[in-house]
PDB file of C-alpha atoms in Angstrom:
ATOM      1  CA  UNK A1032      23.405 -35.568  15.251  1.00  0.00           C
ATOM      2  CA  UNK A1033      23.160 -32.705  17.703  1.00  0.00           C
ATOM      3  CA  UNK A1034      19.204 -32.797  18.590  1.00  0.00           C
ATOM      4  CA  UNK A1035      17.332 -29.269  18.727  1.00  0.00           C
ATOM      5  CA  UNK A1036      17.429 -28.005  22.257  1.00  0.00           C
ATOM      6  CA  UNK A1037      13.398 -28.102  21.952  1.00  0.00           C
ATOM      7  CA  UNK A1038      13.840 -32.050  21.501  1.00  0.00           C
ATOM      8  CA  UNK A1039      15.870 -32.188  25.047  1.00  0.00           C
ATOM      9  CA  UNK A1040      12.983 -30.017  27.040  1.00  0.00           C
ATOM     10  CA  UNK A1041      10.348 -32.422  25.913  1.00  0.00           C
ATOM     11  CA  UNK A1042      12.470 -35.491  26.796  1.00  0.00           C
ATOM     12  CA  UNK A1043      13.007 -34.251  30.177  1.00  0.00           C
ATOM     13  CA  UNK A1044       9.323 -34.127  30.722  1.00  0.00           C
ATOM     14  CA  UNK A1045       7.113 -36.665  32.400  1.00  0.00           C
ATOM     15  CA  UNK A1046       5.724 -39.336  30.059  1.00  0.00           C
ATOM     16  CA  UNK A1047       2.126 -37.964  29.639  1.00  0.00           C
ATOM     17  CA  UNK A1048       3.452 -34.459  29.022  1.00  0.00           C
ATOM     18  CA  UNK A1049       6.168 -36.089  26.808  1.00  0.00           C
ATOM     19  CA  UNK A1050       3.076 -36.968  25.040  1.00  0.00           C
ATOM     20  CA  UNK A1051       1.335 -33.993  24.821  1.00  0.00           C
ATOM     21  CA  UNK A1052       4.344 -32.156  23.867  1.00  0.00           C
ATOM     22  CA  UNK A1053       4.926 -34.867  20.885  1.00  0.00           C
ATOM     23  CA  UNK A1054       1.478 -34.226  19.455  1.00  0.00           C
ATOM     24  CA  UNK A1055       2.545 -30.181  19.747  1.00  0.00           C
ATOM     25  CA  UNK A1056       5.285 -30.827  17.636  1.00  0.00           C
ATOM     26  CA  UNK A1057       3.525 -33.205  15.191  1.00  0.00           C
ATOM     27  CA  UNK A1058       0.870 -30.489  14.695  1.00  0.00           C
ATOM     28  CA  UNK A1059       3.489 -27.961  13.939  1.00  0.00           C
ATOM     29  CA  UNK A1060       5.157 -30.263  11.936  1.00  0.00           C
ATOM     30  CA  UNK A1061       2.035 -30.877   9.613  1.00  0.00           C
ATOM     31  CA  UNK A1062       1.934 -26.972   9.309  1.00  0.00           C
ATOM     32  CA  UNK A1063       5.278 -26.526   8.284  1.00  0.00           C
ATOM     33  CA  UNK A1064       4.404 -29.471   5.689  1.00  0.00           C
ATOM     34  CA  UNK A1065       1.201 -27.270   4.325  1.00  0.00           C
ATOM     35  CA  UNK A1066       3.959 -24.592   2.558  1.00  0.00           C
ATOM     36  CA  UNK A1067       2.356 -22.546  -0.212  1.00  0.00           C
ATOM     37  CA  UNK A1068       3.524 -24.412  -3.366  1.00  0.00           C
ATOM     38  CA  UNK A1069       6.682 -22.729  -4.782  1.00  0.00           C
ATOM     39  CA  UNK A1070       7.175 -24.229  -8.104  1.00  0.00           C
ATOM     40  CA  UNK A1071       6.330 -22.533 -11.641  1.00  0.00           C
ATOM     41  CA  UNK A1072       2.980 -21.183 -12.772  1.00  0.00           C
ATOM     42  CA  UNK A1073       1.334 -21.729 -16.011  1.00  0.00           C
ATOM     43  CA  UNK A1074      -0.962 -18.861 -16.558  1.00  0.00           C
ATOM     44  CA  UNK A1075      -3.576 -20.356 -18.826  1.00  0.00           C
ATOM     45  CA  UNK A1076      -6.302 -17.300 -19.088  1.00  0.00           C
ATOM     46  CA  UNK A1077      -4.566 -14.180 -19.577  1.00  0.00           C
ATOM     47  CA  UNK A1078      -6.289 -11.007 -21.426  1.00  0.00           C
ATOM     48  CA  UNK A1079      -3.775  -8.078 -22.305  1.00  0.00           C
ATOM     49  CA  UNK A1080      -6.721  -5.817 -24.148  1.00  0.00           C
ATOM     50  CA  UNK A1081      -6.533  -2.438 -25.627  1.00  0.00           C
ATOM     51  CA  UNK A1082      -7.428  -0.538 -22.306  1.00  0.00           C
ATOM     52  CA  UNK A1083      -4.388  -2.486 -20.539  1.00  0.00           C
ATOM     53  CA  UNK A1084      -1.731  -1.062 -22.996  1.00  0.00           C
ATOM     54  CA  UNK A1085      -2.936   0.894 -25.862  1.00  0.00           C
ATOM     55  CA  UNK A1086      -0.061   0.862 -28.053  1.00  0.00           C
ATOM     56  CA  UNK A1087       2.626   0.738 -25.213  1.00  0.00           C
ATOM     57  CA  UNK A1088       0.768   4.290 -23.858  1.00  0.00           C
ATOM     58  CA  UNK A1089      -1.788   2.255 -21.473  1.00  0.00           C
ATOM     59  CA  UNK A1090      -1.145   1.770 -17.453  1.00  0.00           C
ATOM     60  CA  UNK A1091       0.105  -1.613 -18.134  1.00  0.00           C
ATOM     61  CA  UNK A1092       2.968  -1.365 -20.495  1.00  0.00           C
ATOM     62  CA  UNK A1093       4.718  -4.577 -21.754  1.00  0.00           C
ATOM     63  CA  UNK A1094       7.575  -4.032 -19.009  1.00  0.00           C
ATOM     64  CA  UNK A1095       5.117  -3.918 -16.336  1.00  0.00           C
ATOM     65  CA  UNK A1096       2.911  -6.895 -16.979  1.00  0.00           C
ATOM     66  CA  UNK A1097       6.276  -8.988 -17.683  1.00  0.00           C
ATOM     67  CA  UNK A1098       7.753  -7.987 -14.324  1.00  0.00           C
ATOM     68  CA  UNK A1099       4.451  -8.869 -12.615  1.00  0.00           C
ATOM     69  CA  UNK A1100       4.732 -12.539 -14.112  1.00  0.00           C
ATOM     70  CA  UNK A1101       8.301 -12.768 -13.552  1.00  0.00           C
ATOM     71  CA  UNK A1102       8.152 -11.803  -9.861  1.00  0.00           C
ATOM     72  CA  UNK A1103       5.159 -14.101  -9.560  1.00  0.00           C
ATOM     73  CA  UNK A1104       7.149 -17.321 -11.183  1.00  0.00           C
ATOM     74  CA  UNK A1105       4.367 -17.176 -14.222  1.00  0.00           C
ATOM     75  CA  UNK A1106       6.638 -18.937 -16.722  1.00  0.00           C
ATOM     76  CA  UNK A1107       4.219 -19.460 -19.489  1.00  0.00           C
ATOM     77  CA  UNK A1108       0.654 -17.798 -20.256  1.00  0.00           C
ATOM     78  CA  UNK A1109      -2.016 -18.261 -23.006  1.00  0.00           C
ATOM     79  CA  UNK A1110      -2.774 -14.830 -24.458  1.00  0.00           C
ATOM     80  CA  UNK A1111      -5.710 -14.446 -25.883  1.00  0.00           C
ATOM     81  CA  UNK A1112      -6.662 -10.248 -26.093  1.00  0.00           C
ATOM     82  CA  UNK A1113      -9.115  -7.654 -27.368  1.00  0.00           C
ATOM     83  CA  UNK A1114      -8.115  -7.359 -30.183  1.00  0.00           C
ATOM     84  CA  UNK A1115      -5.751  -9.868 -31.114  1.00  0.00           C
ATOM     85  CA  UNK A1116      -3.049  -6.840 -31.122  1.00  0.00           C
ATOM     86  CA  UNK A1117      -2.531  -7.087 -27.665  1.00  0.00           C
ATOM     87  CA  UNK A1118      -1.425 -10.763 -28.133  1.00  0.00           C
ATOM     88  CA  UNK A1119       0.615 -10.200 -30.990  1.00  0.00           C
ATOM     89  CA  UNK A1120       1.948  -7.395 -29.022  1.00  0.00           C
ATOM     90  CA  UNK A1121       3.276 -10.148 -26.532  1.00  0.00           C
ATOM     91  CA  UNK A1122       4.424 -12.478 -29.070  1.00  0.00           C
ATOM     92  CA  UNK A1123       6.269 -10.354 -30.762  1.00  0.00           C
ATOM     93  CA  UNK A1124       8.449  -9.155 -27.457  1.00  0.00           C
ATOM     94  CA  UNK A1125      10.577 -12.418 -27.680  1.00  0.00           C
ATOM     95  CA  UNK A1126      13.846 -10.642 -26.535  1.00  0.00           C
ATOM     96  CA  UNK A1127      11.798  -9.093 -23.302  1.00  0.00           C
ATOM     97  CA  UNK A1128       9.616 -11.961 -22.551  1.00  0.00           C
ATOM     98  CA  UNK A1129      12.557 -14.387 -22.998  1.00  0.00           C
ATOM     99  CA  UNK A1130      14.547 -12.430 -20.334  1.00  0.00           C
ATOM    100  CA  UNK A1131      11.208 -12.502 -18.204  1.00  0.00           C
ATOM    101  CA  UNK A1132      11.222 -16.336 -18.633  1.00  0.00           C
ATOM    102  CA  UNK A1133       7.593 -16.167 -19.809  1.00  0.00           C
ATOM    103  CA  UNK A1134       6.717 -18.208 -22.993  1.00  0.00           C
ATOM    104  CA  UNK A1135       3.790 -16.775 -24.714  1.00  0.00           C
ATOM    105  CA  UNK A1136       1.083 -19.007 -26.085  1.00  0.00           C
ATOM    106  CA  UNK A1137      -1.276 -17.406 -28.562  1.00  0.00           C
ATOM    107  CA  UNK A1138      -5.002 -18.024 -29.032  1.00  0.00           C
ATOM    108  CA  UNK A1139      -6.925 -15.763 -31.415  1.00  0.00           C
ATOM    109  CA  UNK A1140      -9.679 -13.860 -29.665  1.00  0.00           C
ATOM    110  CA  UNK A1141     -13.111 -13.308 -31.235  1.00  0.00           C
ATOM    111  CA  UNK A1142     -13.384  -9.857 -30.047  1.00  0.00           C
ATOM    112  CA  UNK A1143     -12.252  -6.926 -32.240  1.00  0.00           C
ATOM    113  CA  UNK A1144     -14.384  -4.689 -29.846  1.00  0.00           C
ATOM    114  CA  UNK A1145     -17.202  -5.052 -27.202  1.00  0.00           C
ATOM    115  CA  UNK A1146     -20.212  -5.058 -29.567  1.00  0.00           C
ATOM    116  CA  UNK A1147     -18.437  -8.675 -30.856  1.00  0.00           C
ATOM    117  CA  UNK A1148     -19.322 -10.283 -27.484  1.00  0.00           C
ATOM    118  CA  UNK A1149     -23.024 -10.406 -27.890  1.00  0.00           C
ATOM    119  CA  UNK A1150     -23.120 -11.729 -31.614  1.00  0.00           C
ATOM    120  CA  UNK A1151     -20.178 -13.818 -32.376  1.00  0.00           C
ATOM    121  CA  UNK A1152     -21.650 -16.930 -32.589  1.00  0.00           C
ATOM    122  CA  UNK A1153     -23.413 -15.976 -35.686  1.00  0.00           C
ATOM    123  CA  UNK A1154     -21.643 -13.153 -37.708  1.00  0.00           C
ATOM    124  CA  UNK A1155     -19.511 -14.286 -40.637  1.00  0.00           C
ATOM    125  CA  UNK A1156     -17.082 -11.790 -40.303  1.00  0.00           C
ATOM    126  CA  UNK A1157     -15.843 -13.385 -37.415  1.00  0.00           C
ATOM    127  CA  UNK A1158     -15.128 -16.614 -38.725  1.00  0.00           C
ATOM    128  CA  UNK A1159     -13.462 -15.022 -41.900  1.00  0.00           C
ATOM    129  CA  UNK A1160     -11.044 -12.907 -39.033  1.00  0.00           C
ATOM    130  CA  UNK A1161     -10.338 -16.248 -37.044  1.00  0.00           C
ATOM    131  CA  UNK A1162      -9.458 -17.790 -40.681  1.00  0.00           C
ATOM    132  CA  UNK A1163      -6.828 -14.697 -41.563  1.00  0.00           C
ATOM    133  CA  UNK A1164      -5.225 -14.775 -38.102  1.00  0.00           C
ATOM    134  CA  UNK A1165      -4.726 -18.134 -37.927  1.00  0.00           C
ATOM    135  CA  UNK A1166      -2.768 -18.284 -41.839  1.00  0.00           C
ATOM    136  CA  UNK A1167      -0.947 -15.395 -40.348  1.00  0.00           C
ATOM    137  CA  UNK A1168       0.452 -16.882 -36.995  1.00  0.00           C
ATOM    138  CA  UNK A1169       2.063 -14.886 -34.875  1.00  0.00           C
ATOM    139  CA  UNK A1170       5.797 -14.140 -34.038  1.00  0.00           C
ATOM    140  CA  UNK A1171       6.091 -16.592 -31.495  1.00  0.00           C
ATOM    141  CA  UNK A1172       4.723 -19.222 -33.898  1.00  0.00           C
ATOM    142  CA  UNK A1173       0.972 -20.438 -35.298  1.00  0.00           C
ATOM    143  CA  UNK A1174      -1.655 -19.809 -32.857  1.00  0.00           C
ATOM    144  CA  UNK A1175      -2.646 -22.667 -30.477  1.00  0.00           C
ATOM    145  CA  UNK A1176      -6.123 -22.030 -29.577  1.00  0.00           C
ATOM    146  CA  UNK A1177      -9.232 -20.402 -30.030  1.00  0.00           C
ATOM    147  CA  UNK A1178     -11.181 -17.897 -27.159  1.00  0.00           C
ATOM    148  CA  UNK A1179     -11.802 -16.785 -24.963  1.00  0.00           C
ATOM    149  CA  UNK A1180     -15.448 -16.446 -25.906  1.00  0.00           C
ATOM    150  CA  UNK A1181     -18.654 -15.781 -23.876  1.00  0.00           C
ATOM    151  CA  UNK A1182     -22.406 -17.537 -24.636  1.00  0.00           C
ATOM    152  CA  UNK A1183     -24.672 -15.683 -22.370  1.00  0.00           C
ATOM    153  CA  UNK A1184     -27.670 -18.058 -23.504  1.00  0.00           C
ATOM    154  CA  UNK A1185     -26.457 -21.613 -24.186  1.00  0.00           C
ATOM    155  CA  UNK A1186     -28.459 -21.854 -27.103  1.00  0.00           C
ATOM    156  CA  UNK A1187     -26.324 -19.745 -28.797  1.00  0.00           C
ATOM    157  CA  UNK A1188     -23.943 -22.530 -29.034  1.00  0.00           C
ATOM    158  CA  UNK A1189     -25.821 -23.841 -31.988  1.00  0.00           C
ATOM    159  CA  UNK A1190     -24.875 -20.238 -33.972  1.00  0.00           C
ATOM    160  CA  UNK A1191     -23.931 -21.267 -37.253  1.00  0.00           C
ATOM    161  CA  UNK A1192     -20.384 -19.969 -36.535  1.00  0.00           C
ATOM    162  CA  UNK A1193     -20.109 -21.092 -32.941  1.00  0.00           C
ATOM    163  CA  UNK A1194     -20.659 -24.703 -34.705  1.00  0.00           C
ATOM    164  CA  UNK A1195     -17.996 -23.559 -37.755  1.00  0.00           C
ATOM    165  CA  UNK A1196     -15.561 -22.285 -35.051  1.00  0.00           C
ATOM    166  CA  UNK A1197     -15.703 -25.673 -32.854  1.00  0.00           C
ATOM    167  CA  UNK A1198     -15.165 -27.739 -36.053  1.00  0.00           C
ATOM    168  CA  UNK A1199     -12.407 -25.723 -37.379  1.00  0.00           C
ATOM    169  CA  UNK A1200     -10.557 -25.771 -33.879  1.00  0.00           C
ATOM    170  CA  UNK A1201     -10.907 -29.648 -34.226  1.00  0.00           C
ATOM    171  CA  UNK A1202      -9.472 -30.095 -37.476  1.00  0.00           C
ATOM    172  CA  UNK A1203      -6.541 -27.851 -36.894  1.00  0.00           C
ATOM    173  CA  UNK A1204      -5.498 -28.971 -33.540  1.00  0.00           C
ATOM    174  CA  UNK A1205      -6.533 -26.107 -31.499  1.00  0.00           C
ATOM    175  CA  UNK A1206      -7.950 -25.869 -28.023  1.00  0.00           C
ATOM    176  CA  UNK A1207     -11.139 -23.835 -27.229  1.00  0.00           C
ATOM    177  CA  UNK A1208     -11.047 -21.566 -24.033  1.00  0.00           C
ATOM    178  CA  UNK A1209     -15.134 -21.051 -23.437  1.00  0.00           C
ATOM    179  CA  UNK A1210     -16.715 -19.267 -20.550  1.00  0.00           C
ATOM    180  CA  UNK A1211     -20.451 -20.832 -20.738  1.00  0.00           C
ATOM    181  CA  UNK A1212     -22.475 -22.921 -18.710  1.00  0.00           C
ATOM    182  CA  UNK A1213     -22.726 -26.815 -18.412  1.00  0.00           C
ATOM    183  CA  UNK A1214     -25.502 -27.041 -21.130  1.00  0.00           C
ATOM    184  CA  UNK A1215     -23.318 -25.158 -23.676  1.00  0.00           C
ATOM    185  CA  UNK A1216     -20.324 -27.755 -23.092  1.00  0.00           C
ATOM    186  CA  UNK A1217     -22.610 -30.509 -24.511  1.00  0.00           C
ATOM    187  CA  UNK A1218     -23.435 -28.444 -27.367  1.00  0.00           C
ATOM    188  CA  UNK A1219     -20.450 -27.076 -28.340  1.00  0.00           C
ATOM    189  CA  UNK A1220     -18.696 -30.646 -28.440  1.00  0.00           C
ATOM    190  CA  UNK A1221     -21.399 -32.427 -30.228  1.00  0.00           C
ATOM    191  CA  UNK A1222     -20.472 -30.142 -33.090  1.00  0.00           C
ATOM    192  CA  UNK A1223     -16.627 -31.415 -32.888  1.00  0.00           C
ATOM    193  CA  UNK A1224     -16.675 -34.184 -30.364  1.00  0.00           C
ATOM    194  CA  UNK A1225     -12.557 -33.992 -30.626  1.00  0.00           C
ATOM    195  CA  UNK A1226     -12.005 -30.718 -29.827  1.00  0.00           C
ATOM    196  CA  UNK A1227      -9.979 -29.925 -26.674  1.00  0.00           C
ATOM    197  CA  UNK A1228     -12.257 -27.471 -24.813  1.00  0.00           C
ATOM    198  CA  UNK A1229     -11.070 -25.528 -21.519  1.00  0.00           C
ATOM    199  CA  UNK A1230     -14.081 -24.683 -19.683  1.00  0.00           C
ATOM    200  CA  UNK A1231     -13.178 -21.210 -18.194  1.00  0.00           C
ATOM    201  CA  UNK A1232     -13.999 -20.657 -14.687  1.00  0.00           C
ATOM    202  CA  UNK A1233     -15.257 -23.934 -14.616  1.00  0.00           C
ATOM    203  CA  UNK A1234     -18.927 -24.289 -13.317  1.00  0.00           C
ATOM    204  CA  UNK A1235     -19.115 -20.600 -12.768  1.00  0.00           C
ATOM    205  CA  UNK A1236     -22.728 -20.218 -13.158  1.00  0.00           C
ATOM    206  CA  UNK A1237     -23.483 -22.304 -10.522  1.00  0.00           C
ATOM    207  CA  UNK A1238     -23.420 -25.362 -11.901  1.00  0.00           C
ATOM    208  CA  UNK A1239     -23.432 -28.459  -8.906  1.00  0.00           C
ATOM    209  CA  UNK A1240     -20.141 -30.466  -8.359  1.00  0.00           C
ATOM    210  CA  UNK A1241     -21.767 -33.609  -9.380  1.00  0.00           C
ATOM    211  CA  UNK A1242     -22.694 -31.974 -12.824  1.00  0.00           C
ATOM    212  CA  UNK A1243     -19.321 -30.714 -13.141  1.00  0.00           C
ATOM    213  CA  UNK A1244     -17.750 -34.247 -12.268  1.00  0.00           C
ATOM    214  CA  UNK A1245     -20.138 -35.948 -14.397  1.00  0.00           C
ATOM    215  CA  UNK A1246     -18.584 -33.552 -17.533  1.00  0.00           C
ATOM    216  CA  UNK A1247     -15.318 -34.572 -16.701  1.00  0.00           C
ATOM    217  CA  UNK A1248     -16.232 -38.060 -16.733  1.00  0.00           C
ATOM    218  CA  UNK A1249     -17.984 -37.881 -20.216  1.00  0.00           C
ATOM    219  CA  UNK A1250     -15.317 -35.964 -22.079  1.00  0.00           C
ATOM    220  CA  UNK A1251     -11.826 -36.856 -21.591  1.00  0.00           C
ATOM    221  CA  UNK A1252     -10.669 -33.694 -23.442  1.00  0.00           C
ATOM    222  CA  UNK A1253     -12.522 -31.203 -21.100  1.00  0.00           C
ATOM    223  CA  UNK A1254     -10.096 -29.236 -19.181  1.00  0.00           C
ATOM    224  CA  UNK A1255     -11.460 -26.787 -16.233  1.00  0.00           C
ATOM    225  CA  UNK A1256      -9.631 -23.454 -15.684  1.00  0.00           C
ATOM    226  CA  UNK A1257     -10.331 -22.193 -12.076  1.00  0.00           C
ATOM    227  CA  UNK A1258     -10.205 -18.267 -12.358  1.00  0.00           C
ATOM    228  CA  UNK A1259     -13.210 -16.331 -11.013  1.00  0.00           C
ATOM    229  CA  UNK A1260     -14.191 -19.564  -9.181  1.00  0.00           C
ATOM    230  CA  UNK A1261     -16.695 -18.686  -6.331  1.00  0.00           C
ATOM    231  CA  UNK A1262     -16.708 -21.823  -3.617  1.00  0.00           C
ATOM    232  CA  UNK A1263     -13.308 -22.811  -4.961  1.00  0.00           C
ATOM    233  CA  UNK A1264     -11.619 -21.762  -1.455  1.00  0.00           C
ATOM    234  CA  UNK A1265     -13.220 -21.850   2.100  1.00  0.00           C
ATOM    235  CA  UNK A1266     -11.440 -20.664   5.372  1.00  0.00           C
ATOM    236  CA  UNK A1267      -7.897 -19.177   4.960  1.00  0.00           C
ATOM    237  CA  UNK A1268      -7.819 -19.397   1.085  1.00  0.00           C
ATOM    238  CA  UNK A1269      -7.766 -23.127   1.350  1.00  0.00           C
ATOM    239  CA  UNK A1270      -9.317 -25.601  -1.171  1.00  0.00           C
ATOM    240  CA  UNK A1271     -13.132 -26.107  -0.184  1.00  0.00           C
ATOM    241  CA  UNK A1272     -13.531 -30.056   0.887  1.00  0.00           C
ATOM    242  CA  UNK A1273     -15.653 -30.802  -2.145  1.00  0.00           C
ATOM    243  CA  UNK A1274     -13.026 -28.789  -4.690  1.00  0.00           C
ATOM    244  CA  UNK A1275      -9.852 -30.814  -3.150  1.00  0.00           C
ATOM    245  CA  UNK A1276     -11.843 -34.005  -3.851  1.00  0.00           C
ATOM    246  CA  UNK A1277     -12.399 -33.424  -7.265  1.00  0.00           C
ATOM    247  CA  UNK A1278      -9.082 -31.742  -7.926  1.00  0.00           C
ATOM    248  CA  UNK A1279      -7.535 -35.136  -6.414  1.00  0.00           C
ATOM    249  CA  UNK A1280      -9.771 -37.372  -8.494  1.00  0.00           C
ATOM    250  CA  UNK A1281      -8.751 -35.404 -11.843  1.00  0.00           C
ATOM    251  CA  UNK A1282      -5.153 -33.710 -11.393  1.00  0.00           C
ATOM    252  CA  UNK A1283      -4.884 -33.732 -15.125  1.00  0.00           C
ATOM    253  CA  UNK A1284      -7.954 -32.000 -15.974  1.00  0.00           C
ATOM    254  CA  UNK A1285      -7.095 -28.439 -14.444  1.00  0.00           C
ATOM    255  CA  UNK A1286      -5.275 -25.534 -15.409  1.00  0.00           C
ATOM    256  CA  UNK A1287      -5.067 -22.104 -13.291  1.00  0.00           C
ATOM    257  CA  UNK A1288      -5.785 -18.260 -14.798  1.00  0.00           C
ATOM    258  CA  UNK A1289      -5.467 -14.696 -14.134  1.00  0.00           C
ATOM    259  CA  UNK A1290      -8.259 -13.601 -16.005  1.00  0.00           C
ATOM    260  CA  UNK A1291      -7.180 -10.182 -16.569  1.00  0.00           C
ATOM    261  CA  UNK A1292     -10.552  -8.945 -18.509  1.00  0.00           C
ATOM    262  CA  UNK A1293     -10.137  -5.206 -16.387  1.00  0.00           C
ATOM    263  CA  UNK A1294      -7.077  -3.212 -15.474  1.00  0.00           C
ATOM    264  CA  UNK A1295      -8.017  -3.731 -11.974  1.00  0.00           C
ATOM    265  CA  UNK A1296      -6.969  -7.650 -12.264  1.00  0.00           C
ATOM    266  CA  UNK A1297      -3.359  -6.510 -13.663  1.00  0.00           C
ATOM    267  CA  UNK A1298      -3.553  -4.384 -10.122  1.00  0.00           C
ATOM    268  CA  UNK A1299      -4.234  -7.403  -8.229  1.00  0.00           C
ATOM    269  CA  UNK A1300      -1.933 -10.160  -9.898  1.00  0.00           C
ATOM    270  CA  UNK A1301       0.431 -10.662  -7.243  1.00  0.00           C
ATOM    271  CA  UNK A1302      -2.360 -11.308  -4.827  1.00  0.00           C
ATOM    272  CA  UNK A1303      -4.560 -13.791  -7.309  1.00  0.00           C
ATOM    273  CA  UNK A1304      -0.979 -15.535  -7.823  1.00  0.00           C
ATOM    274  CA  UNK A1305      -0.468 -15.796  -4.126  1.00  0.00           C
ATOM    275  CA  UNK A1306      -3.868 -17.140  -3.612  1.00  0.00           C
ATOM    276  CA  UNK A1307      -3.153 -20.147  -6.243  1.00  0.00           C
ATOM    277  CA  UNK A1308      -0.033 -20.558  -4.150  1.00  0.00           C
ATOM    278  CA  UNK A1309      -1.425 -21.153  -0.583  1.00  0.00           C
ATOM    279  CA  UNK A1310      -4.347 -23.128  -2.132  1.00  0.00           C
ATOM    280  CA  UNK A1311      -1.935 -25.189  -4.262  1.00  0.00           C
ATOM    281  CA  UNK A1312       0.118 -25.937  -0.994  1.00  0.00           C
ATOM    282  CA  UNK A1313      -2.906 -27.771   0.097  1.00  0.00           C
ATOM    283  CA  UNK A1314      -2.628 -30.449  -2.123  1.00  0.00           C
ATOM    284  CA  UNK A1315       0.321 -33.286  -2.663  1.00  0.00           C
ATOM    285  CA  UNK A1316       3.370 -31.680  -4.486  1.00  0.00           C
ATOM    286  CA  UNK A1317       2.719 -33.792  -7.683  1.00  0.00           C
ATOM    287  CA  UNK A1318      -0.748 -32.753  -7.824  1.00  0.00           C
ATOM    288  CA  UNK A1319      -0.308 -29.069  -7.160  1.00  0.00           C
ATOM    289  CA  UNK A1320       2.732 -29.486  -9.879  1.00  0.00           C
ATOM    290  CA  UNK A1321       0.032 -30.795 -12.441  1.00  0.00           C
ATOM    291  CA  UNK A1322      -2.749 -28.165 -12.040  1.00  0.00           C
ATOM    292  CA  UNK A1323       0.237 -25.409 -11.484  1.00  0.00           C
ATOM    293  CA  UNK A1324       2.246 -26.365 -14.373  1.00  0.00           C
ATOM    294  CA  UNK A1325       2.599 -29.615 -15.961  1.00  0.00           C
ATOM    295  CA  UNK A1326      -1.066 -29.734 -17.485  1.00  0.00           C
ATOM    296  CA  UNK A1327      -0.621 -26.531 -19.252  1.00  0.00           C
ATOM    297  CA  UNK A1328       2.758 -27.253 -20.362  1.00  0.00           C
ATOM    298  CA  UNK A1329       1.747 -31.000 -21.484  1.00  0.00           C
ATOM    299  CA  UNK A1330      -0.924 -28.945 -24.257  1.00  0.00           C
ATOM    300  CA  UNK A1331       1.228 -26.217 -25.452  1.00  0.00           C
ATOM    301  CA  UNK A1332       4.759 -26.495 -24.610  1.00  0.00           C
ATOM    302  CA  UNK A1333       6.729 -28.841 -27.087  1.00  0.00           C
ATOM    303  CA  UNK A1334       9.625 -29.754 -26.100  1.00  0.00           C
ATOM    304  CA  UNK A1335       8.262 -29.502 -22.605  1.00  0.00           C
ATOM    305  CA  UNK A1336      10.853 -27.382 -20.359  1.00  0.00           C
TER     306      UNK A1336
END
């Protein structure tokens, strides 16, 4: 086998210089191995809200958002939108999504408008809407989850509609995407101990890492979603040490997402996905693949691609 010229230049040096050269090459090789993750991505937290598309007349029509997904290797999405018309538009665009290589996993959003953010947990009309949407389904198949919903006061997890929706999700095998604090995690799962709960922006409210880890240990069905998570990455976009340790300990329990809740997030979609690929590359390849794709696929894609 012909060796590269750089090999012979180091071999011709003195033993000490050769050893130093070998260290340089080893360090360089380590950098090469830490390449960005290059496999498929599952965007498990995507909104296609009315201001983005507005009946196809908005700034981000279907062809725009699908092109953003395609060029970033996003091959599946959890779609949840305000109102649900945005999700249904993605689900109905079957030829376009197939051409872009994107599978749409529809969730029922609780919000018909912005006013619903603050009162959904006790609004019986929200519960009726969820039931009607679930019975109707989508062109891409049945709804697979409920949310994203917000609880700005964790005590509202005990609201009558919050309790009924958790039980409805458990009874129908639906995942729940919840933007809540750690206290609300306990309260919500007390209503439906077997429900699959996805913790949007895991611990975003400043939950200590030890508490996040304790909740993962306590609830085997709890999944973490990592968009909008301050403290996740440190220098040059790499994982902070405590997060890297947690992901290595629980590689089957995390998902990634874009959280395109405002149009600006669509404008920076490429950057968001590049950021994920950068820190995923800091993990062992099998772990990176699990978090980037396999965990979402195991939850929502049957048969798995």
